[in-house]
PDB file of C-alpha atoms and ligand atoms in Angstrom:
ATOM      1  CA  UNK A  14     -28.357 -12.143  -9.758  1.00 96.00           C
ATOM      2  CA  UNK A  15     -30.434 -15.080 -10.734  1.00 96.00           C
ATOM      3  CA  UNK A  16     -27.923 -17.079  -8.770  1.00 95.00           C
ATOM      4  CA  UNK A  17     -28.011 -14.956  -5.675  1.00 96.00           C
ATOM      5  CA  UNK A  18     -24.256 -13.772  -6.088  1.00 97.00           C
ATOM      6  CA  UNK A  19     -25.556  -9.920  -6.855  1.00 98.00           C
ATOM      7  CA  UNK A  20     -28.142  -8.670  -5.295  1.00 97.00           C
ATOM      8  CA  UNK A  21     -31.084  -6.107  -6.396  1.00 97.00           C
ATOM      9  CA  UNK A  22     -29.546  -3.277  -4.950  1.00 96.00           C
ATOM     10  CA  UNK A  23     -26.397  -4.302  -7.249  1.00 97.00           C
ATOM     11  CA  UNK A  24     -28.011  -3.720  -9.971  1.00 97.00           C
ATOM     12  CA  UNK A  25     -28.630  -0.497  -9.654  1.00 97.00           C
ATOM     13  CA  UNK A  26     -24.920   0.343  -8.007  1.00 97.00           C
ATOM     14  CA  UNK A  27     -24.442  -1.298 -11.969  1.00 97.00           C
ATOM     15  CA  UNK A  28     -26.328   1.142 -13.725  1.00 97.00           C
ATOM     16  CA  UNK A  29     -25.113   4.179 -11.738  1.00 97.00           C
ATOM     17  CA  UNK A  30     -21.346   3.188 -12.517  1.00 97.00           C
ATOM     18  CA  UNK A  31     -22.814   2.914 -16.551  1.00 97.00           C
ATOM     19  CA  UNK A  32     -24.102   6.293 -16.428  1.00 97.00           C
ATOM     20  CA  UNK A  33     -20.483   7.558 -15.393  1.00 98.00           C
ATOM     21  CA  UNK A  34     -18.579   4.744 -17.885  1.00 98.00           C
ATOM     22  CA  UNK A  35     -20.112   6.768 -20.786  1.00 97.00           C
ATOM     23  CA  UNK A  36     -18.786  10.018 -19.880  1.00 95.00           C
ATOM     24  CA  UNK A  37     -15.347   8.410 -19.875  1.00 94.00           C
ATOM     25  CA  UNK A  38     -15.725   7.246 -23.420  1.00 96.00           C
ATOM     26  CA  UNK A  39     -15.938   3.468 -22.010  1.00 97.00           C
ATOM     27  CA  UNK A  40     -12.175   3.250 -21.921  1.00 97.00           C
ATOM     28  CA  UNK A  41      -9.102   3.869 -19.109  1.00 98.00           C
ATOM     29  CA  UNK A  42      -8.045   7.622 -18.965  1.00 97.00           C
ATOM     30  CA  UNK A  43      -4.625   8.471 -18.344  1.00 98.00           C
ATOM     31  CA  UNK A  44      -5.570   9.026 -14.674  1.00 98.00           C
ATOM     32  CA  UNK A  45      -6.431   6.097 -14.097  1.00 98.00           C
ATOM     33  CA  UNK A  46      -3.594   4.502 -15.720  1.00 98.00           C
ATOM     34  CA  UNK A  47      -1.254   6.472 -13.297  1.00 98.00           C
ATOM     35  CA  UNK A  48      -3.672   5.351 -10.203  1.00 98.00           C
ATOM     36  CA  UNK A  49      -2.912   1.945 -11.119  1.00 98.00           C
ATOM     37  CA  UNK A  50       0.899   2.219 -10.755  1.00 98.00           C
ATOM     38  CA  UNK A  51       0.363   3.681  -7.519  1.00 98.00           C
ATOM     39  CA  UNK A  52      -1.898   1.221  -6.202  1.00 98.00           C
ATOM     40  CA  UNK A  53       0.273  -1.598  -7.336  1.00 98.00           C
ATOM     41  CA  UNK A  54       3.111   0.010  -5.567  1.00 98.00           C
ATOM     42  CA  UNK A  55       0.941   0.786  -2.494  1.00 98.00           C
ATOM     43  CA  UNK A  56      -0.431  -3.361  -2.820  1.00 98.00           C
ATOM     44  CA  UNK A  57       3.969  -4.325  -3.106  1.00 98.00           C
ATOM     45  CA  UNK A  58       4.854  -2.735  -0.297  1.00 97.00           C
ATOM     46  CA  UNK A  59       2.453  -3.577   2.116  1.00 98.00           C
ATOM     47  CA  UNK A  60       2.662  -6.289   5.093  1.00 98.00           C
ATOM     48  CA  UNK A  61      -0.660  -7.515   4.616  1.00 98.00           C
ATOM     49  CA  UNK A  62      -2.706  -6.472   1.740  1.00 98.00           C
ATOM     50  CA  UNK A  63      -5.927  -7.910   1.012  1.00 98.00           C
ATOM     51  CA  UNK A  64      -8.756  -7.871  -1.670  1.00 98.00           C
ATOM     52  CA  UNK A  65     -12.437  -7.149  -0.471  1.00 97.00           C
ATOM     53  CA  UNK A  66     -14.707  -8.982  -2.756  1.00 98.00           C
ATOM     54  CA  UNK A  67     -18.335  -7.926  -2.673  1.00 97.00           C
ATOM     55  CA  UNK A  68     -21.408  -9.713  -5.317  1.00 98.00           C
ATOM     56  CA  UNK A  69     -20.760  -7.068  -7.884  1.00 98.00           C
ATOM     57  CA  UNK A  70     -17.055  -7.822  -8.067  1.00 98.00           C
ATOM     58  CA  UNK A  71     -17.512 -11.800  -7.782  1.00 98.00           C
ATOM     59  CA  UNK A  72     -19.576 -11.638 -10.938  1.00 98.00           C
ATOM     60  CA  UNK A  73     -18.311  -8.781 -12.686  1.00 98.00           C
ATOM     61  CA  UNK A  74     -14.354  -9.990 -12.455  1.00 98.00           C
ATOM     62  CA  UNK A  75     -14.455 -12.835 -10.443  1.00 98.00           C
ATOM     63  CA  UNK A  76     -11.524 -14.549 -12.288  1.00 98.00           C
ATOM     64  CA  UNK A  77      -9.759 -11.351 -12.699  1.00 98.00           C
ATOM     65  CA  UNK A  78      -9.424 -10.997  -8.576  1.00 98.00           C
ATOM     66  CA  UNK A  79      -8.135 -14.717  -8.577  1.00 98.00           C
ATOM     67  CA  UNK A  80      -5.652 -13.927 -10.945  1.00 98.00           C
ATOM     68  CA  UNK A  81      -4.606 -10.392  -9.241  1.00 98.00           C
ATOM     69  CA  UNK A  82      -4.610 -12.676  -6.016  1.00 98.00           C
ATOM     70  CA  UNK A  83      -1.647 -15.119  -6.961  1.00 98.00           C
ATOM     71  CA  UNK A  84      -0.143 -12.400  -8.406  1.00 97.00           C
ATOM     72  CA  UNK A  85       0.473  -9.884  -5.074  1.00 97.00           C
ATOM     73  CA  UNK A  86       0.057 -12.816  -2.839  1.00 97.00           C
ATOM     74  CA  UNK A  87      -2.631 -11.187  -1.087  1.00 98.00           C
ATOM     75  CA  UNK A  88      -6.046 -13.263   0.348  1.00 98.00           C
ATOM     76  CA  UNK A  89      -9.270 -12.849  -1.029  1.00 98.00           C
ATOM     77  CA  UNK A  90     -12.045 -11.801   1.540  1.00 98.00           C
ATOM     78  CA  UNK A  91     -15.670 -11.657   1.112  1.00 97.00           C
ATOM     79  CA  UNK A  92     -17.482  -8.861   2.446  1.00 94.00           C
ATOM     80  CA  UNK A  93     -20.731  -8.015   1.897  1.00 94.00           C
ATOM     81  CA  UNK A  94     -23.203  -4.945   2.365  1.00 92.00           C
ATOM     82  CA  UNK A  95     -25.760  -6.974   2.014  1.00 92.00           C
ATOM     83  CA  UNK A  96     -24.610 -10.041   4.595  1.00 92.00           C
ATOM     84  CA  UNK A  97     -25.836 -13.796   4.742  1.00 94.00           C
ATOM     85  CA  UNK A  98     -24.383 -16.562   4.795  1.00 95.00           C
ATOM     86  CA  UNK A  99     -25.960 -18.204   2.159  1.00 96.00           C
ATOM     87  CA  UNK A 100     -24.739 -15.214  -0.081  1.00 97.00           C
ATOM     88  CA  UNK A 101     -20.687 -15.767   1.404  1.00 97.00           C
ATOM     89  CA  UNK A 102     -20.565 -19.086   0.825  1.00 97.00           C
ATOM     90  CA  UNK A 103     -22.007 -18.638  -3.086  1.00 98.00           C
ATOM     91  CA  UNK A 104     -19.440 -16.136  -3.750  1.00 98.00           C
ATOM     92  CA  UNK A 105     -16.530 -18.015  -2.323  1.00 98.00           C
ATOM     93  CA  UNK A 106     -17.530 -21.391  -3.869  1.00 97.00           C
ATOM     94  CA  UNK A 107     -17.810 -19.429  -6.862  1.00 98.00           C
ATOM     95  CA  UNK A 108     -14.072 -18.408  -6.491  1.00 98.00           C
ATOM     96  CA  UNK A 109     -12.712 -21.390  -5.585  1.00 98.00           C
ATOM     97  CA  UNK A 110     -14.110 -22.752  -9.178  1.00 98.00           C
ATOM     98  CA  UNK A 111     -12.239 -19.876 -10.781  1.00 98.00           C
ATOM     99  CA  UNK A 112      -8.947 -20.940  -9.299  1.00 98.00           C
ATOM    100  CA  UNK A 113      -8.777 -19.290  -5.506  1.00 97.00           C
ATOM    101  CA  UNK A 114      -7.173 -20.626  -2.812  1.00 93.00           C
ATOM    102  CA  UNK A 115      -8.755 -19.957   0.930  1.00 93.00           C
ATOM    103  CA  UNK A 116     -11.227 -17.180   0.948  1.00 98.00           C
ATOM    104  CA  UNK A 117     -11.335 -15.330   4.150  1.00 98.00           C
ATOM    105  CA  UNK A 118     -14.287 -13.367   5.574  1.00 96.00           C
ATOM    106  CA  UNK A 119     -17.137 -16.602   5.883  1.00 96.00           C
ATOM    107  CA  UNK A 120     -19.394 -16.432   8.561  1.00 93.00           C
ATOM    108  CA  UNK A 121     -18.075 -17.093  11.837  1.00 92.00           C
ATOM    109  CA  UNK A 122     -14.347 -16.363  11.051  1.00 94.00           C
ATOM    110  CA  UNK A 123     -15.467 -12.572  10.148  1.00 93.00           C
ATOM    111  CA  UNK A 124     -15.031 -12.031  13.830  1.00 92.00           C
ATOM    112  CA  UNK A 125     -13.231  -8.241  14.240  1.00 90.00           C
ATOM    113  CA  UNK A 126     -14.688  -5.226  14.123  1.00 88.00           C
ATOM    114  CA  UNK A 127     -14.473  -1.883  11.892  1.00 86.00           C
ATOM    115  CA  UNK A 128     -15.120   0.764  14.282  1.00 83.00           C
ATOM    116  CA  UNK A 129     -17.843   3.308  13.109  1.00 81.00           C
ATOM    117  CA  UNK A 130     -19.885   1.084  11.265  1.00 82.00           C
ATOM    118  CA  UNK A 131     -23.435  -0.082  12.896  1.00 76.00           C
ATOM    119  CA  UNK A 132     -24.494  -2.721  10.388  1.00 74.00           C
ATOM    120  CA  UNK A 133     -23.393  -6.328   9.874  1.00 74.00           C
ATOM    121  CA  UNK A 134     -20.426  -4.893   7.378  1.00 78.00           C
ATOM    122  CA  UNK A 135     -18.316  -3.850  10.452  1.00 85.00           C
ATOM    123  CA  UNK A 136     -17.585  -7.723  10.539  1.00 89.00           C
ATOM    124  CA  UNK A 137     -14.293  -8.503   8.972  1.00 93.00           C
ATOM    125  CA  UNK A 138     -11.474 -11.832   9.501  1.00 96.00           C
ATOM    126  CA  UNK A 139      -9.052 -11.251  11.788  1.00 95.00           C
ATOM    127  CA  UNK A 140      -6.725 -13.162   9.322  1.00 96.00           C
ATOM    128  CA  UNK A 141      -7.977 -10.590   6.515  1.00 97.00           C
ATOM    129  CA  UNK A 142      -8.895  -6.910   6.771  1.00 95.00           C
ATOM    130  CA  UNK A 143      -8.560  -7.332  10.202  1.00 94.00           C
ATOM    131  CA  UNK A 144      -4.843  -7.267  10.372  1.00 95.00           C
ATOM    132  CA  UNK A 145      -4.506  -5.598   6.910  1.00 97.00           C
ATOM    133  CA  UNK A 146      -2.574  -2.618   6.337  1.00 97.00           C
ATOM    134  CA  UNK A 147      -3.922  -2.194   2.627  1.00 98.00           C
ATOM    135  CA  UNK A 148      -7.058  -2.712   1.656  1.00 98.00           C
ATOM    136  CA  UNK A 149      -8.337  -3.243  -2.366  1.00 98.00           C
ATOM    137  CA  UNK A 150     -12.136  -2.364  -2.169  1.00 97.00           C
ATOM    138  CA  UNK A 151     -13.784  -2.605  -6.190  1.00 97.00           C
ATOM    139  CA  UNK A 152     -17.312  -0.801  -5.996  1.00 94.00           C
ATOM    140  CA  UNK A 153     -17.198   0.234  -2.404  1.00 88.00           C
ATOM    141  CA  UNK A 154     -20.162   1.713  -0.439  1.00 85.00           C
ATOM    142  CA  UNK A 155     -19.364   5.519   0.955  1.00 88.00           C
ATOM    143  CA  UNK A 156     -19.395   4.522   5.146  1.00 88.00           C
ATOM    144  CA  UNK A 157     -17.185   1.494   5.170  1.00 88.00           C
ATOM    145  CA  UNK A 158     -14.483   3.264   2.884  1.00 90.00           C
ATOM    146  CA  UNK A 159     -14.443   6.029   5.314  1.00 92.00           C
ATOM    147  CA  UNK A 160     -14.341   3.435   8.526  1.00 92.00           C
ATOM    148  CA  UNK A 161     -12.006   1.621   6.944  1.00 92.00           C
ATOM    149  CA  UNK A 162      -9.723   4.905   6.277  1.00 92.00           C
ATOM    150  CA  UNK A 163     -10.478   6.181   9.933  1.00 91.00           C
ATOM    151  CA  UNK A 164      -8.944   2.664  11.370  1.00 90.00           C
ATOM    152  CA  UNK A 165      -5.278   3.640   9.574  1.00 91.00           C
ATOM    153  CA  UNK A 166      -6.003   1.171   6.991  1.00 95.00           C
ATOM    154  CA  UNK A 167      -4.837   2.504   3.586  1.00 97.00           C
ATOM    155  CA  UNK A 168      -7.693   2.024   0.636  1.00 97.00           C
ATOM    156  CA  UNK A 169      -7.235   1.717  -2.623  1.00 98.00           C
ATOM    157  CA  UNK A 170     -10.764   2.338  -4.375  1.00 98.00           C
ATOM    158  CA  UNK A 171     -11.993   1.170  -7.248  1.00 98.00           C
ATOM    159  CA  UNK A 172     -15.113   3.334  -8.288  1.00 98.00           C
ATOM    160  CA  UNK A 173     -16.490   4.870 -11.657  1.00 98.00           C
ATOM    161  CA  UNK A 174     -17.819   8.021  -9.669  1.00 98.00           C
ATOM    162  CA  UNK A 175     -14.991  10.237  -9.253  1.00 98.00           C
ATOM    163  CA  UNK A 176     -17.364  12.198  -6.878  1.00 97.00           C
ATOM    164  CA  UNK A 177     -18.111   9.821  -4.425  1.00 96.00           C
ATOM    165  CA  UNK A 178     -16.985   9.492  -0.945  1.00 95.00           C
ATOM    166  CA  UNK A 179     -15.578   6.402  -1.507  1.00 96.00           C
ATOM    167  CA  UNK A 180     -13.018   7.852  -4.038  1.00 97.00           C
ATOM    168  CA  UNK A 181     -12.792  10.624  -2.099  1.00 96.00           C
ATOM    169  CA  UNK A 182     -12.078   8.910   1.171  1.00 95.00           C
ATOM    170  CA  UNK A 183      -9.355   6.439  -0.704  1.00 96.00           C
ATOM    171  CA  UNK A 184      -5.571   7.047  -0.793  1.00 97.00           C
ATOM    172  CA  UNK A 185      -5.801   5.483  -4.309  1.00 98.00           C
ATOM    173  CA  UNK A 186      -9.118   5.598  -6.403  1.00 98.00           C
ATOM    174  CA  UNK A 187      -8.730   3.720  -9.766  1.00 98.00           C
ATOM    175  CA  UNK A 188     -11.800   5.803 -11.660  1.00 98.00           C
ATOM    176  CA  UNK A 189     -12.622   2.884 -14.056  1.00 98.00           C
ATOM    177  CA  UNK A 190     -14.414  -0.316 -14.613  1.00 98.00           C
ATOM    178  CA  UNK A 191     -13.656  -3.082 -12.560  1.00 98.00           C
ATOM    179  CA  UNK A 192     -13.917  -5.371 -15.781  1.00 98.00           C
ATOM    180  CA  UNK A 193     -10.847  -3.290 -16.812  1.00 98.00           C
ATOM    181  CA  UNK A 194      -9.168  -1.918 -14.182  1.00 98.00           C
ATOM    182  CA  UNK A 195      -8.380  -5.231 -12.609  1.00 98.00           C
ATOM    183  CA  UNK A 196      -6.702  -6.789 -15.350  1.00 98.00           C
ATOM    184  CA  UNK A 197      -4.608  -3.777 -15.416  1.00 98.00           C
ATOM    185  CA  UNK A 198      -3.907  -3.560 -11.847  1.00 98.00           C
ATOM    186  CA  UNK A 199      -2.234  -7.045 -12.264  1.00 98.00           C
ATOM    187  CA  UNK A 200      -0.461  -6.724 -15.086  1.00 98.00           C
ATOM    188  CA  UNK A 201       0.970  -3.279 -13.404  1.00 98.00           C
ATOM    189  CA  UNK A 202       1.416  -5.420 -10.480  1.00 98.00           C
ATOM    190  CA  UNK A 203       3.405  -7.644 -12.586  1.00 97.00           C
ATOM    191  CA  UNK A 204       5.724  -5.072 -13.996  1.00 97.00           C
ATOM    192  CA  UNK A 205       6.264  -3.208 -10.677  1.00 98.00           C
ATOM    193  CA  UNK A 206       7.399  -6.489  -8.570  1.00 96.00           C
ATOM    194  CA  UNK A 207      10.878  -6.201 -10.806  1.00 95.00           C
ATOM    195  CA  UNK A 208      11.442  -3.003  -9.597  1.00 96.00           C
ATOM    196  CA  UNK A 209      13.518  -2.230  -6.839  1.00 97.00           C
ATOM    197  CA  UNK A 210      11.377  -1.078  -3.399  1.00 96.00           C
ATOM    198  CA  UNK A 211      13.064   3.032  -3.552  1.00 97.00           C
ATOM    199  CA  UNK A 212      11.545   3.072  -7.163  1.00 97.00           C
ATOM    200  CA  UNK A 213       8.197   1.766  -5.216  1.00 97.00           C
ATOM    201  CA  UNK A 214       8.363   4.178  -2.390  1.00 97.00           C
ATOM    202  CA  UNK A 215       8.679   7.140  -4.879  1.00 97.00           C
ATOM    203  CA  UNK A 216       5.388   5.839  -7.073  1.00 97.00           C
ATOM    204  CA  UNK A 217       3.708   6.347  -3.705  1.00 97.00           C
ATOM    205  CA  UNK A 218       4.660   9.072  -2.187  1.00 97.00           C
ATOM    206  CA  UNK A 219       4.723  11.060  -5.166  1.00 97.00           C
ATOM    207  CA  UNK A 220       0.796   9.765  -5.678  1.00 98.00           C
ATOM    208  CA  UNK A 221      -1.942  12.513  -4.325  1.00 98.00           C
ATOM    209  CA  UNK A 222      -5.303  11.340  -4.835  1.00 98.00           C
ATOM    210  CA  UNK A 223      -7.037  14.347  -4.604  1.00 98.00           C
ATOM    211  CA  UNK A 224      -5.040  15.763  -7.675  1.00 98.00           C
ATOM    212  CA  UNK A 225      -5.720  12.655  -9.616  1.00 98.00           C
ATOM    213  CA  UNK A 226      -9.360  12.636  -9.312  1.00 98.00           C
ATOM    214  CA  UNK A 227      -9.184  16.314 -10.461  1.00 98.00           C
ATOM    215  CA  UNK A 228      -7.294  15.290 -13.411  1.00 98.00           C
ATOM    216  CA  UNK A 229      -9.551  12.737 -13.868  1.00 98.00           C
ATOM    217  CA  UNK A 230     -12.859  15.157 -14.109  1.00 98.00           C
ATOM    218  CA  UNK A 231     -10.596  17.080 -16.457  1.00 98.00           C
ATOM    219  CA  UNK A 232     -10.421  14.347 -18.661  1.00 98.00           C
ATOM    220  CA  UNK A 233     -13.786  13.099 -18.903  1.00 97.00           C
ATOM    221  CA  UNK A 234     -15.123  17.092 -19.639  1.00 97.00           C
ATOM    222  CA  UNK A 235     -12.175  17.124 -22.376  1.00 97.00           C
ATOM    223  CA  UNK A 236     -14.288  13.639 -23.541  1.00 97.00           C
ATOM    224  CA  UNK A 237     -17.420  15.783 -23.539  1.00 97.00           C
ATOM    225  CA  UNK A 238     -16.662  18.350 -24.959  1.00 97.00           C
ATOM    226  CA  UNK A 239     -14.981  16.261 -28.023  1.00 96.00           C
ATOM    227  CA  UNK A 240     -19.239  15.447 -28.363  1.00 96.00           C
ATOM    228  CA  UNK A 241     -20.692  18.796 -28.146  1.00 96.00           C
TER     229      UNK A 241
HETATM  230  O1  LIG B 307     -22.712  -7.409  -2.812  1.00 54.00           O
HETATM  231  P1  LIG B 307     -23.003  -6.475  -1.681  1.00 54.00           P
HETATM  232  O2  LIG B 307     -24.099  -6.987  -0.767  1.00 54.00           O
HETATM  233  O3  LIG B 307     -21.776  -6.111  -0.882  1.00 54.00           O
HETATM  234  O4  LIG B 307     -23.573  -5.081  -2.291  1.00 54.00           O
HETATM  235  C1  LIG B 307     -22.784  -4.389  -3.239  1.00 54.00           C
HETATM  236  C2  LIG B 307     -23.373  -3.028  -3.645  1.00 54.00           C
HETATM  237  C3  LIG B 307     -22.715  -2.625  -4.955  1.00 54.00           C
HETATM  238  C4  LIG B 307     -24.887  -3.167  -3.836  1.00 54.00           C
HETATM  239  C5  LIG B 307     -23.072  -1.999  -2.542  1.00 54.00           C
HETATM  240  O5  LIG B 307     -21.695  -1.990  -2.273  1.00 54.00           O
HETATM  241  C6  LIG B 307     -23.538  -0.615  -2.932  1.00 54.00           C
HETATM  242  O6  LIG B 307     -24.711  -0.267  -2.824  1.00 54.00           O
HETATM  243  O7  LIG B 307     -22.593   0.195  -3.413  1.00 54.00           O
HETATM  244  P2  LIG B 307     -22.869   1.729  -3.861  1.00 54.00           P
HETATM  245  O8  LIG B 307     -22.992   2.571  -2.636  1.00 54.00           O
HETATM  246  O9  LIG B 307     -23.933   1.772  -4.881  1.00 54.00           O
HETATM  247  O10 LIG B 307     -21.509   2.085  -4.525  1.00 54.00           O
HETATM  248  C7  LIG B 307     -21.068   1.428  -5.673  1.00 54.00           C
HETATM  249  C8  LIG B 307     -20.140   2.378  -6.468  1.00 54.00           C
HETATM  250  O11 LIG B 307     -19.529   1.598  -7.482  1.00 54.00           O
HETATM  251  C9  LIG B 307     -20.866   3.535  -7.157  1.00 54.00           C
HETATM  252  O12 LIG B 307     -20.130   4.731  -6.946  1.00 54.00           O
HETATM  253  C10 LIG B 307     -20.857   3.160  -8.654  1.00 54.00           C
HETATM  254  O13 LIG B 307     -20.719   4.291  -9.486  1.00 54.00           O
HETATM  255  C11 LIG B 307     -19.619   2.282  -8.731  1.00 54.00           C
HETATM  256  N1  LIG B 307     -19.691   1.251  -9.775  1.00 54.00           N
HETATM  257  C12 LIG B 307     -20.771   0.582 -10.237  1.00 54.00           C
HETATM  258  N2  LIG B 307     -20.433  -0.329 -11.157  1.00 54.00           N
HETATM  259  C13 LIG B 307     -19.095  -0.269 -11.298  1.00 54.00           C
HETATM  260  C14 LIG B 307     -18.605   0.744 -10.412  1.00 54.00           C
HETATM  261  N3  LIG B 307     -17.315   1.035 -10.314  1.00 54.00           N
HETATM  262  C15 LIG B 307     -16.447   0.334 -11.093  1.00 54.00           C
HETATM  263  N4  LIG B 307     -16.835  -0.632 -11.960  1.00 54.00           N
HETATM  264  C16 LIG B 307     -18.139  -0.975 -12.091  1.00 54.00           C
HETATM  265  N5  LIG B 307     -18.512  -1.942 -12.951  1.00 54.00           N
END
């Protein structure tokens, strides 16, 4: 934050994803393991899949993203809730140090729309989630998941709160810590590009999110009630 890559409102996004970390013991539950297969199917099949980076992700698993990045092929775009240009530049100068290649989503190249947003987040690259058909988006806010969703864009979520309307509005919500579900979406991404694209389809269409997240709150009251 002292940097300017997070902002103050980040912080407390931070603490609220804590407060749901503990009730999953701190660790990946088997739902989210099986979210991650499906989202690295979902990121292997698509025609243009790119990862939204917001100031919480940059500093949280910068190098992670990088390294997810080179492994899908898929760009890197900034894009911020809370927008300037000073703060876009930061993040993607602080990506290029950890190894990225182009970072979309800077300034004046952010020039299509989401429709159904009214702040500066509707702006997105043309080159990026403009023309993407999947869209990675770590510690989302609620409105731009939905928008996102609304313009046929399919979202894979990456969100501690299995209640929110951002995993909710997600064909794919990973209910885990960045700092640990990105590794494992790359090494899943890894192991799935060796498999043959029917085996892919099936991981996906065989995927309902709605189930998942129930079987997520499943698990972390089975956590719970392991401490009362
Ligand atoms: O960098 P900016 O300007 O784009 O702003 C980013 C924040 C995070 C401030 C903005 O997107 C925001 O306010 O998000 P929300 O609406 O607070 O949503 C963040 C969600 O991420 C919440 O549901 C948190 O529970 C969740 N979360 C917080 N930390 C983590 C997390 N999920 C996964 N891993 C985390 N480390």
């Amino acid at each position: 934050m002292s940097k300017g890559i997070v902002v103050p409102q980040g912080l407390i996004a931070h603490g609220r994803g804590e407060a749901f970390d503990y009730i999953l013991g701190e660790e990946t539950l088997p739902a989210a393991t099986a979210a991650t297969s499906a989202a690295a199917a979902f990121l292997l099949m698509a025609e243009h899949p790119v990862l939204s980076v917001n100031g919480n992700t940059a500093a949280l698993a910068g190098k992670e993203i990088v390294n997810l990045s080179a492994t899908i092929s898929a760009p890197i775009e900034v894009n911020l809730f809370h927008r300037t240009n000073r703060r876009e530049r930061l993040i993607a100068s602080y990506l290029k140090r950890l190894g990225a290649g182009d970072v979309l989503g800077l300034g004046k190249s952010a020039s299509s729309t989401i429709r159904g947003i009214a702040s500066s987040r509707r702006q997105t690259d043309p080159r990026g989630i403009g023309e993407a058909d999947v869209v990675l988006i770590p510690l989302e806010d609620g409105d731009r998941a939905e928008a996102l969703s609304r313009d046929g864009k399919k979202i894979i979520a990456i969100d501690l709160n299995p209640l929110s309307r951002t995993s909710r509005a997600a064909s794919v919500s990973i209910v885990d810590n960045v700092v640990r579900a990105i590794p494992a979406l790359t090494h899943a991404s890894y192991r799935l590009k060796k498999m043959r694209r029917t085996s892919l389809e099936r991981l996906v269409s065989d995927f309902d999110n709605q189930r998942n997240l129930a079987g997520t709150i499943k698990e972390m009251i089975e956590y719970l009630r392991g401490w009362a």
